[in-house]
Coordinates of C-alpha atoms in Angstrom, one line a residue:
Chain D
X204 CA 23.0 29.3 25.3
X205 CA 24.2 32.4 23.5
X206 CA 27.7 31.0 22.8
X207 CA 28.5 30.8 19.2
X208 CA 29.7 27.4 18.0
X209 CA 33.1 27.7 16.5
X210 CA 32.3 26.1 13.2
X211 CA 28.7 25.6 12.3
X212 CA 28.5 22.2 10.8
X213 CA 25.5 19.8 10.4
X214 CA 26.9 17.1 12.5
X215 CA 28.4 18.5 15.6
X216 CA 31.5 16.8 16.8
X217 CA 31.3 13.6 18.6
X218 CA 32.7 14.8 21.8
X219 CA 29.4 16.3 22.7
X220 CA 27.2 13.7 24.2
X221 CA 24.6 11.6 22.3
X222 CA 22.2 11.7 25.3
X223 CA 19.9 14.3 23.8
X224 CA 19.7 12.6 20.5
X225 CA 18.9 9.3 22.1
X226 CA 16.1 10.9 24.0
X227 CA 14.6 12.0 20.7
X228 CA 15.1 8.5 19.2
X229 CA 13.5 6.9 22.3
X230 CA 9.8 7.1 21.4
X231 CA 10.3 5.4 18.0
X232 CA 12.8 2.9 19.5
X233 CA 10.3 1.9 22.2
X234 CA 7.5 1.2 19.7
X235 CA 9.9 -0.8 17.4
X236 CA 11.3 -2.7 20.3
X237 CA 7.9 -3.7 21.7
X238 CA 6.2 -4.5 18.4
X239 CA 8.9 -5.4 15.9
X240 CA 12.2 -6.6 17.5
X241 CA 10.9 -8.4 20.5
X242 CA 8.1 -10.2 18.5
X243 CA 10.7 -11.1 15.8
X244 CA 12.7 -12.9 18.4
X245 CA 9.6 -14.6 19.8
X246 CA 8.6 -15.6 16.3
X247 CA 11.9 -17.4 15.9
X248 CA 11.6 -18.9 19.3
X249 CA 8.0 -20.1 18.7
X250 CA 9.0 -21.7 15.4
X251 CA 11.2 -24.1 17.4
X252 CA 8.4 -24.9 19.9
X253 CA 5.6 -27.4 19.9
X254 CA 2.2 -25.9 20.7
X255 CA -0.3 -27.4 23.0
X256 CA -4.0 -27.3 22.3
X257 CA -4.3 -23.8 23.5
X258 CA -1.4 -22.6 21.5
X259 CA 1.0 -22.3 24.4
X260 CA 4.6 -23.2 23.6
X261 CA 5.1 -26.7 24.9
X262 CA 8.6 -27.8 24.6
X263 CA 11.6 -27.4 22.3
X264 CA 11.3 -29.4 19.1
X265 CA 14.2 -28.1 17.1
X266 CA 13.6 -27.9 13.5
X267 CA 10.5 -30.2 13.7
X268 CA 8.0 -27.6 12.6
X269 CA 10.1 -26.8 9.6
X270 CA 10.5 -30.5 8.8
X271 CA 6.8 -31.1 9.0
X272 CA 6.3 -28.1 6.7
X273 CA 8.7 -29.3 4.0
X274 CA 7.5 -32.9 4.2
X275 CA 3.8 -32.2 4.3
X276 CA 3.6 -31.9 0.5
X277 CA 1.1 -29.1 1.1
X278 CA 3.8 -26.5 1.5
X279 CA 5.1 -26.9 -2.0
X280 CA 1.6 -26.2 -3.3
X281 CA 1.3 -23.1 -1.0
X282 CA 4.5 -21.7 -2.3
X283 CA 3.5 -22.3 -5.9
X284 CA 0.1 -20.6 -5.3
X285 CA 1.9 -17.7 -3.6
X286 CA 4.3 -17.4 -6.6
X287 CA 1.4 -17.6 -9.1
X288 CA -0.5 -15.0 -7.2
X289 CA 2.5 -12.6 -7.0
X290 CA 3.1 -13.0 -10.8
X291 CA -0.6 -12.5 -11.6
X292 CA -0.7 -9.4 -9.5
X293 CA 2.6 -7.6 -10.1
X294 CA 3.0 -8.1 -13.9
X295 CA -0.5 -6.9 -15.0
X296 CA -0.7 -4.0 -12.5
X297 CA 2.7 -2.8 -13.7
X298 CA 1.8 -3.1 -17.4
X299 CA -1.5 -1.3 -17.0
X300 CA 0.0 1.3 -14.8
X301 CA 2.8 1.9 -17.4
X302 CA 0.4 2.1 -20.3
X303 CA -1.8 4.6 -18.4
X304 CA 1.2 6.7 -17.3
X305 CA 2.5 6.8 -20.9
X306 CA -0.9 7.7 -22.3
X307 CA -1.3 10.4 -19.7
X308 CA 2.2 11.9 -20.4
X309 CA 0.9 12.9 -23.9
X310 CA 0.0 16.4 -24.6
X311 CA -3.8 15.9 -24.4
X312 CA -6.7 17.5 -22.9
X313 CA -8.3 16.5 -19.6
X314 CA -5.0 15.1 -18.3
X315 CA -5.8 16.2 -14.7
X316 CA -9.3 14.7 -14.9
X317 CA -8.0 11.4 -16.2
X318 CA -5.1 11.2 -13.7
X319 CA -7.4 11.8 -10.7
X320 CA -10.0 9.4 -12.0
X321 CA -7.5 6.6 -12.6
X322 CA -6.0 7.2 -9.1
X323 CA -9.4 6.5 -7.5
X324 CA -8.9 2.8 -6.9
X325 CA -6.0 3.8 -4.7
X326 CA -8.6 5.1 -2.2
X327 CA -10.0 1.6 -1.7
X328 CA -8.8 -0.5 1.2
X329 CA -8.4 -4.2 0.8
X330 CA -11.7 -4.7 2.6
X331 CA -13.7 -2.2 0.5
X332 CA -12.3 -3.5 -2.7
X333 CA -12.8 -7.1 -1.8
X334 CA -16.4 -6.7 -0.6
X335 CA -17.2 -4.7 -3.8
X336 CA -15.6 -7.3 -6.1
X337 CA -17.3 -10.0 -4.1
X338 CA -20.7 -8.4 -4.9
X339 CA -19.8 -8.1 -8.6
X340 CA -18.5 -11.7 -8.7
X341 CA -21.6 -13.2 -7.2
X342 CA -22.2 -16.2 -9.5
X343 CA -26.0 -15.7 -9.7
X344 CA -26.6 -12.0 -9.5
X345 CA -23.2 -10.4 -9.9
X346 CA -22.5 -7.7 -12.5
X347 CA -19.6 -9.6 -14.0
X348 CA -21.7 -12.6 -15.0
X349 CA -24.5 -10.3 -16.0
X350 CA -22.2 -8.4 -18.4
X351 CA -20.8 -11.7 -19.7
X352 CA -24.3 -13.0 -20.4
X353 CA -25.0 -9.9 -22.6
X354 CA -22.3 -11.2 -25.0
X355 CA -23.4 -14.8 -24.6
X356 CA -20.6 -15.9 -22.3
X357 CA -20.5 -17.4 -18.9
X358 CA -21.6 -17.9 -16.2
X359 CA -18.1 -18.1 -14.6
X360 CA -17.6 -19.4 -11.1
X361 CA -15.4 -16.4 -10.2
X362 CA -14.8 -17.4 -6.6
X363 CA -16.0 -21.0 -6.6
X364 CA -14.0 -22.7 -9.3
X365 CA -10.3 -23.5 -8.6
X366 CA -8.5 -21.9 -11.5
X367 CA -10.8 -18.9 -11.5
X368 CA -10.6 -18.2 -7.8
X369 CA -6.9 -17.3 -7.8
X370 CA -7.4 -15.2 -11.0
X371 CA -10.3 -13.4 -9.4
X372 CA -8.4 -12.6 -6.2
X373 CA -5.5 -11.4 -8.3
X374 CA -7.8 -9.3 -10.5
X375 CA -9.1 -7.5 -7.4
X376 CA -5.5 -6.9 -6.3
X377 CA -4.4 -5.6 -9.7
X378 CA -7.3 -3.2 -9.7
X379 CA -6.3 -1.9 -6.3
X380 CA -2.7 -1.6 -7.3
X381 CA -3.0 0.2 -10.6
X382 CA -3.8 3.6 -9.2
X383 CA -0.7 3.6 -7.0
X384 CA 1.5 2.4 -9.9
X385 CA 0.2 5.1 -12.1
X386 CA 1.0 7.8 -9.5
X387 CA 4.6 6.5 -9.1
X388 CA 5.2 6.2 -12.8
X389 CA 3.6 9.5 -13.6
X390 CA 5.9 11.2 -11.0
X391 CA 8.9 9.5 -12.7
X392 CA 7.8 10.5 -16.2
X393 CA 7.2 14.1 -14.9
X394 CA 10.8 14.2 -13.9
X395 CA 12.1 13.3 -17.3
X396 CA 13.6 16.5 -18.6
X397 CA 11.8 17.9 -21.7
X398 CA 15.0 18.8 -23.5
X399 CA 16.0 15.1 -23.4
X400 CA 12.8 14.2 -25.1
X401 CA 13.2 17.1 -27.5
X402 CA 16.7 16.1 -28.4
X403 CA 15.6 12.5 -28.9
X404 CA 12.8 13.6 -31.2
X405 CA 15.1 15.8 -33.2
X406 CA 17.3 12.7 -33.6
X407 CA 14.2 11.1 -35.2
X408 CA 13.1 9.0 -32.3
X409 CA 9.3 8.8 -32.1
X410 CA 6.5 6.7 -30.8
X411 CA 7.3 3.3 -29.7
X412 CA 11.1 3.7 -30.2
X413 CA 11.1 6.9 -28.1
X414 CA 9.2 5.2 -25.3
X415 CA 11.3 2.0 -25.2
X416 CA 14.7 3.4 -25.9
X417 CA 14.7 6.8 -24.2
X418 CA 11.8 7.1 -21.8
X419 CA 11.8 3.5 -20.2
X420 CA 15.4 3.6 -19.2
X421 CA 14.9 7.0 -17.6
X422 CA 12.0 5.7 -15.5
X423 CA 13.7 2.4 -14.7
X424 CA 14.3 3.4 -11.1
X425 CA 10.5 3.7 -10.7
X426 CA 9.8 0.5 -12.5
X427 CA 12.3 -1.3 -10.4
X428 CA 10.9 0.2 -7.2
X429 CA 7.4 -0.9 -8.2
X430 CA 8.5 -4.4 -9.1
X431 CA 10.1 -4.9 -5.7
X432 CA 7.6 -3.2 -3.5
X433 CA 4.7 -4.8 -5.6
X434 CA 6.2 -8.2 -5.1
X435 CA 6.6 -7.7 -1.3
X436 CA 3.1 -6.3 -1.1
X437 CA 1.6 -9.2 -3.1
X438 CA 3.5 -11.7 -0.9
X439 CA 1.8 -10.0 2.2
X440 CA -1.7 -10.0 0.7
X441 CA -4.3 -11.3 3.1
X442 CA -7.5 -9.4 3.2
X443 CA -8.7 -10.0 -0.3
X444 CA -8.2 -13.8 0.1
X445 CA -9.8 -13.9 3.5
X446 CA -12.8 -11.9 2.3
X447 CA -13.3 -13.5 -1.1
X448 CA -12.3 -17.1 -0.8
X449 CA -11.0 -18.0 2.6
X450 CA -8.2 -19.8 0.9
X451 CA -10.5 -22.0 -1.1
X452 CA -12.0 -23.6 -3.1
X453 CA -9.9 -26.7 -2.4
X454 CA -7.2 -24.5 -0.9
X455 CA -6.4 -23.2 -4.4
X456 CA -6.0 -19.6 -3.1
X457 CA -4.1 -20.5 0.1
X458 CA -1.0 -18.4 -0.1
X459 CA 1.8 -18.3 2.5
X460 CA 0.3 -15.5 4.5
X461 CA -3.1 -17.0 4.4
X462 CA -1.7 -20.3 5.5
X463 CA -0.1 -18.6 8.5
X464 CA -3.5 -17.3 9.5
X465 CA -5.1 -20.6 8.7
X466 CA -2.7 -22.6 10.9
X467 CA -2.5 -20.1 13.8
X468 CA -5.8 -18.4 14.0
X469 CA -8.6 -19.9 11.8
X470 CA -11.1 -22.3 13.6
X471 CA -9.2 -21.9 16.8
X472 CA -6.4 -24.0 15.4
X473 CA -3.9 -22.2 17.6
X474 CA -0.9 -24.0 16.1
X475 CA 1.4 -21.1 16.8
X476 CA 4.5 -23.2 16.4
X477 CA 3.7 -24.3 12.9
X478 CA 2.4 -20.9 12.0
X479 CA 5.6 -19.3 13.2
X480 CA 7.7 -21.6 11.1
X481 CA 5.8 -20.4 8.1
X482 CA 6.2 -16.8 9.3
X483 CA 9.9 -17.2 9.4
X484 CA 9.8 -18.6 5.8
X485 CA 7.9 -15.4 4.8
X486 CA 10.4 -13.2 6.6
X487 CA 13.3 -14.9 4.8
X488 CA 11.7 -14.6 1.4
X489 CA 11.1 -10.9 2.0
X490 CA 14.6 -10.3 3.3
X491 CA 16.1 -12.0 0.2
X492 CA 14.0 -9.8 -2.1
X493 CA 15.0 -6.7 -0.2
X494 CA 18.6 -7.7 -0.2
X495 CA 18.4 -8.2 -3.9
X496 CA 16.9 -4.7 -4.2
X497 CA 19.8 -3.1 -2.3
X498 CA 22.3 -5.1 -4.3
X499 CA 20.9 -3.8 -7.5
X500 CA 20.6 -0.2 -6.3
X501 CA 24.1 -0.3 -5.0
X502 CA 25.4 -1.3 -8.5
X503 CA 23.2 1.4 -10.1
X504 CA 24.7 4.1 -7.9
X505 CA 28.2 3.1 -8.9
X506 CA 27.1 2.9 -12.5
X507 CA 25.8 6.4 -12.8
Chain I
X1271 CA -4.2 23.4 -28.0
X1272 CA -2.4 21.2 -30.4
X1273 CA -3.2 17.6 -30.9
X1274 CA 0.5 16.6 -31.1
X1275 CA 1.2 13.3 -29.5
X1276 CA 4.5 12.0 -28.4
X1277 CA 3.5 8.4 -28.1
X1278 CA 2.0 6.5 -30.9
X1279 CA 1.3 2.9 -31.6
X1280 CA 4.2 1.6 -33.7
X1281 CA 3.7 3.5 -36.9
X1282 CA 5.5 2.2 -40.0
X1283 CA 6.8 5.6 -40.9
X1284 CA 10.3 5.9 -42.4
X1285 CA 10.2 9.6 -42.7
X1286 CA 12.8 11.2 -40.4
X1287 CA 11.6 14.8 -40.9
X1288 CA 10.2 16.0 -37.6
X1289 CA 8.0 18.8 -39.2
X1290 CA 6.1 16.4 -41.4
X1291 CA 5.6 14.0 -38.6
X1292 CA 3.9 16.6 -36.4
X1293 CA 1.2 17.0 -39.0
X1294 CA 0.5 13.3 -39.1
X1295 CA 0.0 12.9 -35.4
X1296 CA -3.8 13.5 -35.3
X1297 CA -4.6 9.8 -35.7
X1298 CA -2.2 8.8 -32.9
X1299 CA -3.8 11.4 -30.6
X1300 CA -7.1 9.8 -31.4
X1301 CA -5.5 6.5 -30.5
X1302 CA -4.4 7.9 -27.2
X1303 CA -7.9 9.1 -26.4
X1304 CA -9.3 5.7 -27.5
X1305 CA -6.9 3.9 -25.2
X1306 CA -7.6 6.1 -22.3
X1307 CA -11.4 5.8 -22.9
X1308 CA -11.3 2.0 -22.9
X1309 CA -9.2 1.9 -19.8
X1310 CA -11.4 4.5 -18.2
X1311 CA -14.5 2.4 -18.7
X1312 CA -12.9 -0.8 -17.6
X1313 CA -11.0 0.5 -14.5
X1314 CA -13.7 2.8 -13.3
X1315 CA -16.6 0.5 -13.7
X1316 CA -16.2 -0.9 -10.2
X1317 CA -16.1 2.6 -8.8
X1318 CA -19.3 3.5 -10.7
X1319 CA -21.0 0.3 -9.8
X1320 CA -20.1 0.5 -6.2
X1321 CA -21.3 4.0 -5.7
X1322 CA -24.4 3.9 -7.9
X1323 CA -25.2 0.4 -6.7
X1324 CA -25.3 1.7 -3.1
X1325 CA -28.4 3.7 -4.1
X1326 CA -30.1 0.8 -5.9
X1327 CA -32.8 -1.5 -4.7
X1328 CA -32.5 -5.3 -4.5
X1329 CA -34.9 -5.7 -7.4
X1330 CA -32.5 -4.0 -9.7
X1331 CA -29.3 -5.4 -8.3
X1332 CA -30.4 -9.1 -8.0
X1333 CA -32.2 -9.3 -11.3
X1334 CA -30.3 -11.1 -14.0
X1335 CA -28.6 -9.5 -15.8
X1336 CA -28.4 -6.8 -13.1
X1337 CA -29.3 -3.3 -14.0
X1338 CA -26.4 -0.9 -14.2
X1339 CA -28.4 2.1 -13.2
X1340 CA -31.3 2.6 -10.8
X1341 CA -34.3 1.6 -12.9
X1342 CA -36.7 1.3 -10.0
X1343 CA -35.8 4.6 -8.2
X1344 CA -33.2 5.5 -5.7
X1345 CA -32.9 3.7 -2.4
X1346 CA -31.0 5.9 0.1
X1347 CA -32.5 3.7 2.8
X1348 CA -29.6 1.3 2.0
X1349 CA -27.4 3.5 4.1
X1350 CA -29.9 3.6 7.0
X1351 CA -30.2 -0.2 6.8
X1352 CA -26.4 -0.7 6.8
X1353 CA -26.1 1.5 9.8
X1354 CA -28.8 -0.5 11.6
X1355 CA -27.7 -4.0 10.9
X1356 CA -24.4 -3.8 12.5
X1357 CA -22.9 -1.0 14.7
X1358 CA -21.3 0.8 11.8
X1359 CA -21.6 4.2 13.5
X1360 CA -19.6 2.9 16.4
X1361 CA -17.1 1.2 14.2
X1362 CA -16.7 4.4 12.2
X1363 CA -15.8 6.2 15.4
X1364 CA -13.4 3.4 16.3
X1365 CA -11.7 3.7 12.9
X1366 CA -11.4 7.5 13.4
X1367 CA -10.0 7.2 16.9
X1368 CA -7.5 4.6 15.8
X1369 CA -6.4 6.5 12.8
X1370 CA -6.1 9.8 14.8
X1371 CA -3.9 8.0 17.4
X1372 CA -1.7 6.4 14.7
X1373 CA -1.3 9.7 12.8
X1374 CA -0.4 11.6 16.0
X1375 CA 1.9 8.8 17.1
X1376 CA 3.7 8.5 13.8
X1377 CA 4.1 12.3 13.5
X1378 CA 5.7 12.5 16.9
X1379 CA 7.9 9.5 16.7
X1380 CA 9.0 10.1 13.1
X1381 CA 9.8 13.8 13.5
X1382 CA 11.7 13.3 16.7
X1383 CA 13.7 10.4 15.4
X1384 CA 14.5 12.1 12.1
X1385 CA 15.5 15.2 14.0
X1386 CA 18.0 13.3 16.1
X1387 CA 19.3 11.5 13.0
X1388 CA 19.9 14.7 11.0
X1389 CA 20.5 17.5 13.4
X1390 CA 21.7 16.3 16.8
X1391 CA 25.1 15.0 17.9
X1392 CA 24.8 11.2 17.8
X1393 CA 27.3 8.5 18.0
X1394 CA 26.9 5.5 15.6
X1395 CA 24.4 7.6 13.6
X1396 CA 24.4 5.0 10.7
X1397 CA 23.7 2.2 13.1
X1398 CA 20.6 3.9 14.5
X1399 CA 19.5 4.9 11.0
X1400 CA 19.6 1.3 9.8
X1401 CA 18.1 -0.1 13.0
X1402 CA 15.1 2.2 12.5
X1403 CA 14.8 1.5 8.8
X1404 CA 15.2 -2.3 9.3
X1405 CA 11.6 -2.3 10.5
X1406 CA 10.5 -1.6 7.0
X1407 CA 11.9 -4.9 5.9
X1408 CA 10.1 -7.0 8.5
X1409 CA 6.8 -8.1 7.0
X1410 CA 4.1 -7.5 9.7
X1411 CA 2.6 -10.9 8.9
X1412 CA 5.8 -12.6 10.0
X1413 CA 5.5 -11.1 13.6
X1414 CA 1.7 -11.0 13.9
X1415 CA 1.5 -14.2 16.0
X1416 CA 3.7 -13.0 18.8
X1417 CA 2.1 -9.6 18.7
X1418 CA -1.3 -11.2 19.1
X1419 CA 0.0 -13.3 21.9
X1420 CA 1.5 -10.3 23.7
X1421 CA -1.8 -8.4 23.4
X1422 CA -3.7 -11.4 24.8
X1423 CA -1.2 -11.7 27.7
X1424 CA -1.6 -8.0 28.5
X1425 CA -5.4 -8.3 28.4
X1426 CA -5.6 -5.8 25.6
X1427 CA -7.7 -7.8 23.1
X1428 CA -10.8 -5.9 22.0
X1429 CA -9.3 -2.5 22.9
X1430 CA -8.6 0.6 20.9
X1431 CA -5.1 0.5 22.4
X1432 CA -4.3 -2.8 20.9
X1433 CA -5.4 -1.6 17.5
X1434 CA -3.2 1.5 17.5
X1435 CA -0.2 0.6 19.7
X1436 CA 1.9 -1.3 17.1
X1437 CA 1.5 1.5 14.5
X1438 CA 2.6 4.4 16.6
X1439 CA 5.9 4.4 14.8
X1440 CA 6.8 3.4 11.3
X1441 CA 10.2 3.1 9.5
X1442 CA 8.6 4.7 6.5
X1443 CA 7.7 7.8 8.5
X1444 CA 11.3 8.1 9.9
X1445 CA 12.6 7.8 6.4
X1446 CA 10.2 10.4 4.9
X1447 CA 11.0 13.0 7.6
X1448 CA 14.7 12.3 7.4
X1449 CA 14.7 13.0 3.6
X1450 CA 12.8 16.2 4.3
X1451 CA 15.1 17.4 7.0
X1452 CA 18.2 16.6 4.9
X1453 CA 17.2 19.3 2.4
X1454 CA 16.7 21.9 5.1
X1455 CA 18.9 24.9 4.6
X1456 CA 21.8 24.8 7.1
X1457 CA 22.1 28.5 7.3
X1458 CA 18.8 28.7 9.1
X1459 CA 19.9 26.1 11.6
X1460 CA 23.1 28.0 12.2
X1461 CA 21.3 31.3 12.5
X1462 CA 19.0 29.8 15.0
X1463 CA 21.9 28.5 17.1
X1464 CA 23.5 31.9 17.0
X1465 CA 20.3 33.4 18.3
X1466 CA 20.3 31.0 21.2
X1467 CA 17.3 28.9 20.1
X1468 CA 17.1 25.7 22.2
X1469 CA 17.3 22.3 20.7
X1470 CA 13.5 21.7 21.1
X1471 CA 12.7 25.3 20.1
X1472 CA 14.4 24.9 16.8
X1473 CA 12.5 21.7 16.1
X1474 CA 9.2 23.1 17.2
X1475 CA 9.3 26.7 16.1
X1476 CA 11.5 26.6 13.0
X1477 CA 12.0 23.1 11.5
X1478 CA 8.5 21.7 11.9
X1479 CA 6.7 24.8 10.4
X1480 CA 9.0 25.0 7.5
X1481 CA 8.7 21.3 6.6
X1482 CA 5.0 21.3 7.0
X1483 CA 4.3 19.8 3.5
X1484 CA 6.3 16.7 4.3
X1485 CA 4.7 16.4 7.7
X1486 CA 1.3 16.7 6.0
X1487 CA 2.3 14.0 3.6
X1488 CA 3.3 11.7 6.4
X1489 CA 0.0 12.4 8.1
X1490 CA -1.9 11.5 5.0
X1491 CA 0.0 8.3 4.6
X1492 CA -0.4 7.3 8.2
X1493 CA -4.1 8.0 8.1
X1494 CA -4.5 5.9 4.9
X1495 CA -2.7 2.9 6.3
X1496 CA -4.4 3.1 9.7
X1497 CA -7.9 3.6 8.2
X1498 CA -7.4 0.8 5.7
X1499 CA -5.8 -2.0 7.8
X1500 CA -7.5 -5.3 7.9
X1501 CA -5.4 -8.3 9.2
X1502 CA -4.6 -6.9 12.7
X1503 CA -8.1 -5.6 13.5
X1504 CA -9.5 -8.9 12.4
X1505 CA -7.3 -10.7 14.9
X1506 CA -7.4 -8.4 17.8
X1507 CA -11.0 -7.4 18.0
X1508 CA -13.9 -9.8 18.2
X1509 CA -16.9 -7.9 19.6
X1510 CA -18.7 -5.9 16.8
X1511 CA -18.7 -2.8 18.9
X1512 CA -14.9 -2.9 19.2
X1513 CA -14.2 -3.5 15.6
X1514 CA -13.3 -1.0 12.9
X1515 CA -15.4 -0.1 9.9
X1516 CA -13.2 -2.3 7.6
X1517 CA -14.1 -5.4 9.5
X1518 CA -17.7 -4.2 9.9
X1519 CA -18.5 -4.0 6.2
X1520 CA -17.3 -7.6 5.6
X1521 CA -20.0 -8.6 8.1
X1522 CA -22.8 -6.9 6.1
X1523 CA -22.6 -9.6 3.5
X1524 CA -23.0 -12.4 5.9
X1525 CA -25.8 -10.7 7.6
X1526 CA -27.9 -10.3 4.5
X1527 CA -26.5 -11.8 1.3
X1528 CA -29.7 -10.8 -0.6
X1529 CA -29.3 -7.1 -0.1
X1530 CA -26.2 -6.1 -2.1
X1531 CA -27.4 -2.4 -2.1
X1532 CA -26.9 -2.3 1.7
X1533 CA -23.5 -4.0 1.4
X1534 CA -22.4 -1.4 -1.2
X1535 CA -23.7 1.4 1.0
X1536 CA -21.5 0.1 3.8
X1537 CA -18.6 0.0 1.4
X1538 CA -19.2 3.6 0.3
X1539 CA -19.3 4.7 3.9
X1540 CA -16.0 3.1 4.7
X1541 CA -14.5 4.5 1.5
X1542 CA -15.6 8.1 2.0
X1543 CA -12.6 9.5 4.0
X1544 CA -10.0 7.9 1.8
X1545 CA -11.8 8.9 -1.4
X1546 CA -11.8 12.5 -0.2
X1547 CA -8.1 12.3 0.5
X1548 CA -7.3 10.9 -2.9
X1549 CA -9.5 13.5 -4.6
X1550 CA -8.3 16.5 -2.6
X1551 CA -5.0 15.5 -1.0
X1552 CA -3.3 13.9 -4.0
X1553 CA -0.3 16.2 -3.9
X1554 CA 0.5 15.0 -0.4
X1555 CA 0.1 11.3 -1.4
X1556 CA 2.5 11.9 -4.4
X1557 CA 5.0 13.7 -2.1
X1558 CA 5.0 10.7 0.2
X1559 CA 5.4 8.1 -2.6
X1560 CA 8.1 9.9 -4.4
X1561 CA 10.2 9.9 -1.3
X1562 CA 9.8 6.2 -1.3
X1563 CA 10.3 5.7 -5.0
X1564 CA 13.3 7.9 -4.9
X1565 CA 14.9 10.2 -7.4

């Protein structure tokens, strides 16, 4: 024990055994194996299987589940809804978060108060936010239509009319997301060195120019991070759709993830084969986006 | 306190002199406050309505247009009603037990794995690192069907174990702790080795105490994610007494759609722990998210 290692280095030479390290990796590896890697394999397997009435895999059908998906006509609409939902969620939440972060980076009073207040929506879970917005979006008694009526507008069928329903679900998601975006962007802005801003100001850059030419490029890693993680998170949204619209009206809020639930679990459908095929599509979409993220980051690292 | 502002709406000034500009900034500072004020009202209205509404009677809430403050007195009985209609107390406890298990699990698995990745001799270190991190790229919804089937086969549906088990480790946690350990001063590690501190002793008595802020950040994030989860508890628990508070509050609405005050009271109850965390633990949340956002 008391022997002194000849050269103290972080990574001890490889001739010493990895056994101890593997022991320390084991708990995490076990959880991941049981609940990520094994199920991933089973998802792929199930997507090639027919399901019987009780959802049990019932014979290899090759790409049949995927074929049915593509030819159903419904799937194109689901992808389009998903894409619209992602766009309607990510873009506004980033814009509002950015505006808030920039406003709060000013030398003003009450910054701490405002920052804490604006971060509050971050505390809401998908269920608490969706139930709350559901109450406010109630067509007859909700606060939203009540406020609209004060200015002579409405009533709007927030959750009951096809074009509105998707907007309403997206609105709920944007609201939940803004606090997080603000925290990330504020952290980025806080790391922008003051002397850089001072130098830019001395060079005559102010206001809008300063923000767009100097500040925005400096927080581009944070913006990029939010765009990617926001997109992935929006793709995975489920609770707000399940609570507010159940994918309706007229399936106008049925996104990819909701469709997986719908096919596999809702109304005892138990069509795990078809659901798994859609799950694999989701996996591929997320992998492509993540791959894109790493590709861009890789380039940025070389660049700087 | 000066009222100088660095951001302004695009002003059409062509004056390059910085001194003069400073003086002119008062209007843009006003604009800043105005912008913040508008966004404050819009973005915090739901928070206000949710919390105040939870003390309002049905008469106020269902009148049209609805009252925005309790005109006909406060109704704290909304909370009692919510707790009575469905087993919210039991579900609250379920949520806490699940969250505690998840926090404990993620702390242990993440700290141990990161310790091995950073400090211990390990062959194919990069391979293990990416294997652990790859779990961050797998969307949970893409593997939720087989996970559900496995729990059903094991007879674990409707149990606390089923709620917590898949979340006892997370790629994010491993990543967060690895980043924290990488910045740990190597001299301390070497000094410990010279003093004959064992492998586990170094982790337990030196590394963990000195990286406590990062460990706390991981704990906060694990708690938030566990407390707030929805899809998995929805699938894996059916009996009300086995469900978590997040599922419970969605049932309030279907139980009595005409009592929004009670529904909002349930929402406020479910919100309380995470609201306190955001109010008083914000630095840990920021520490966690800057690790993810990088740089």
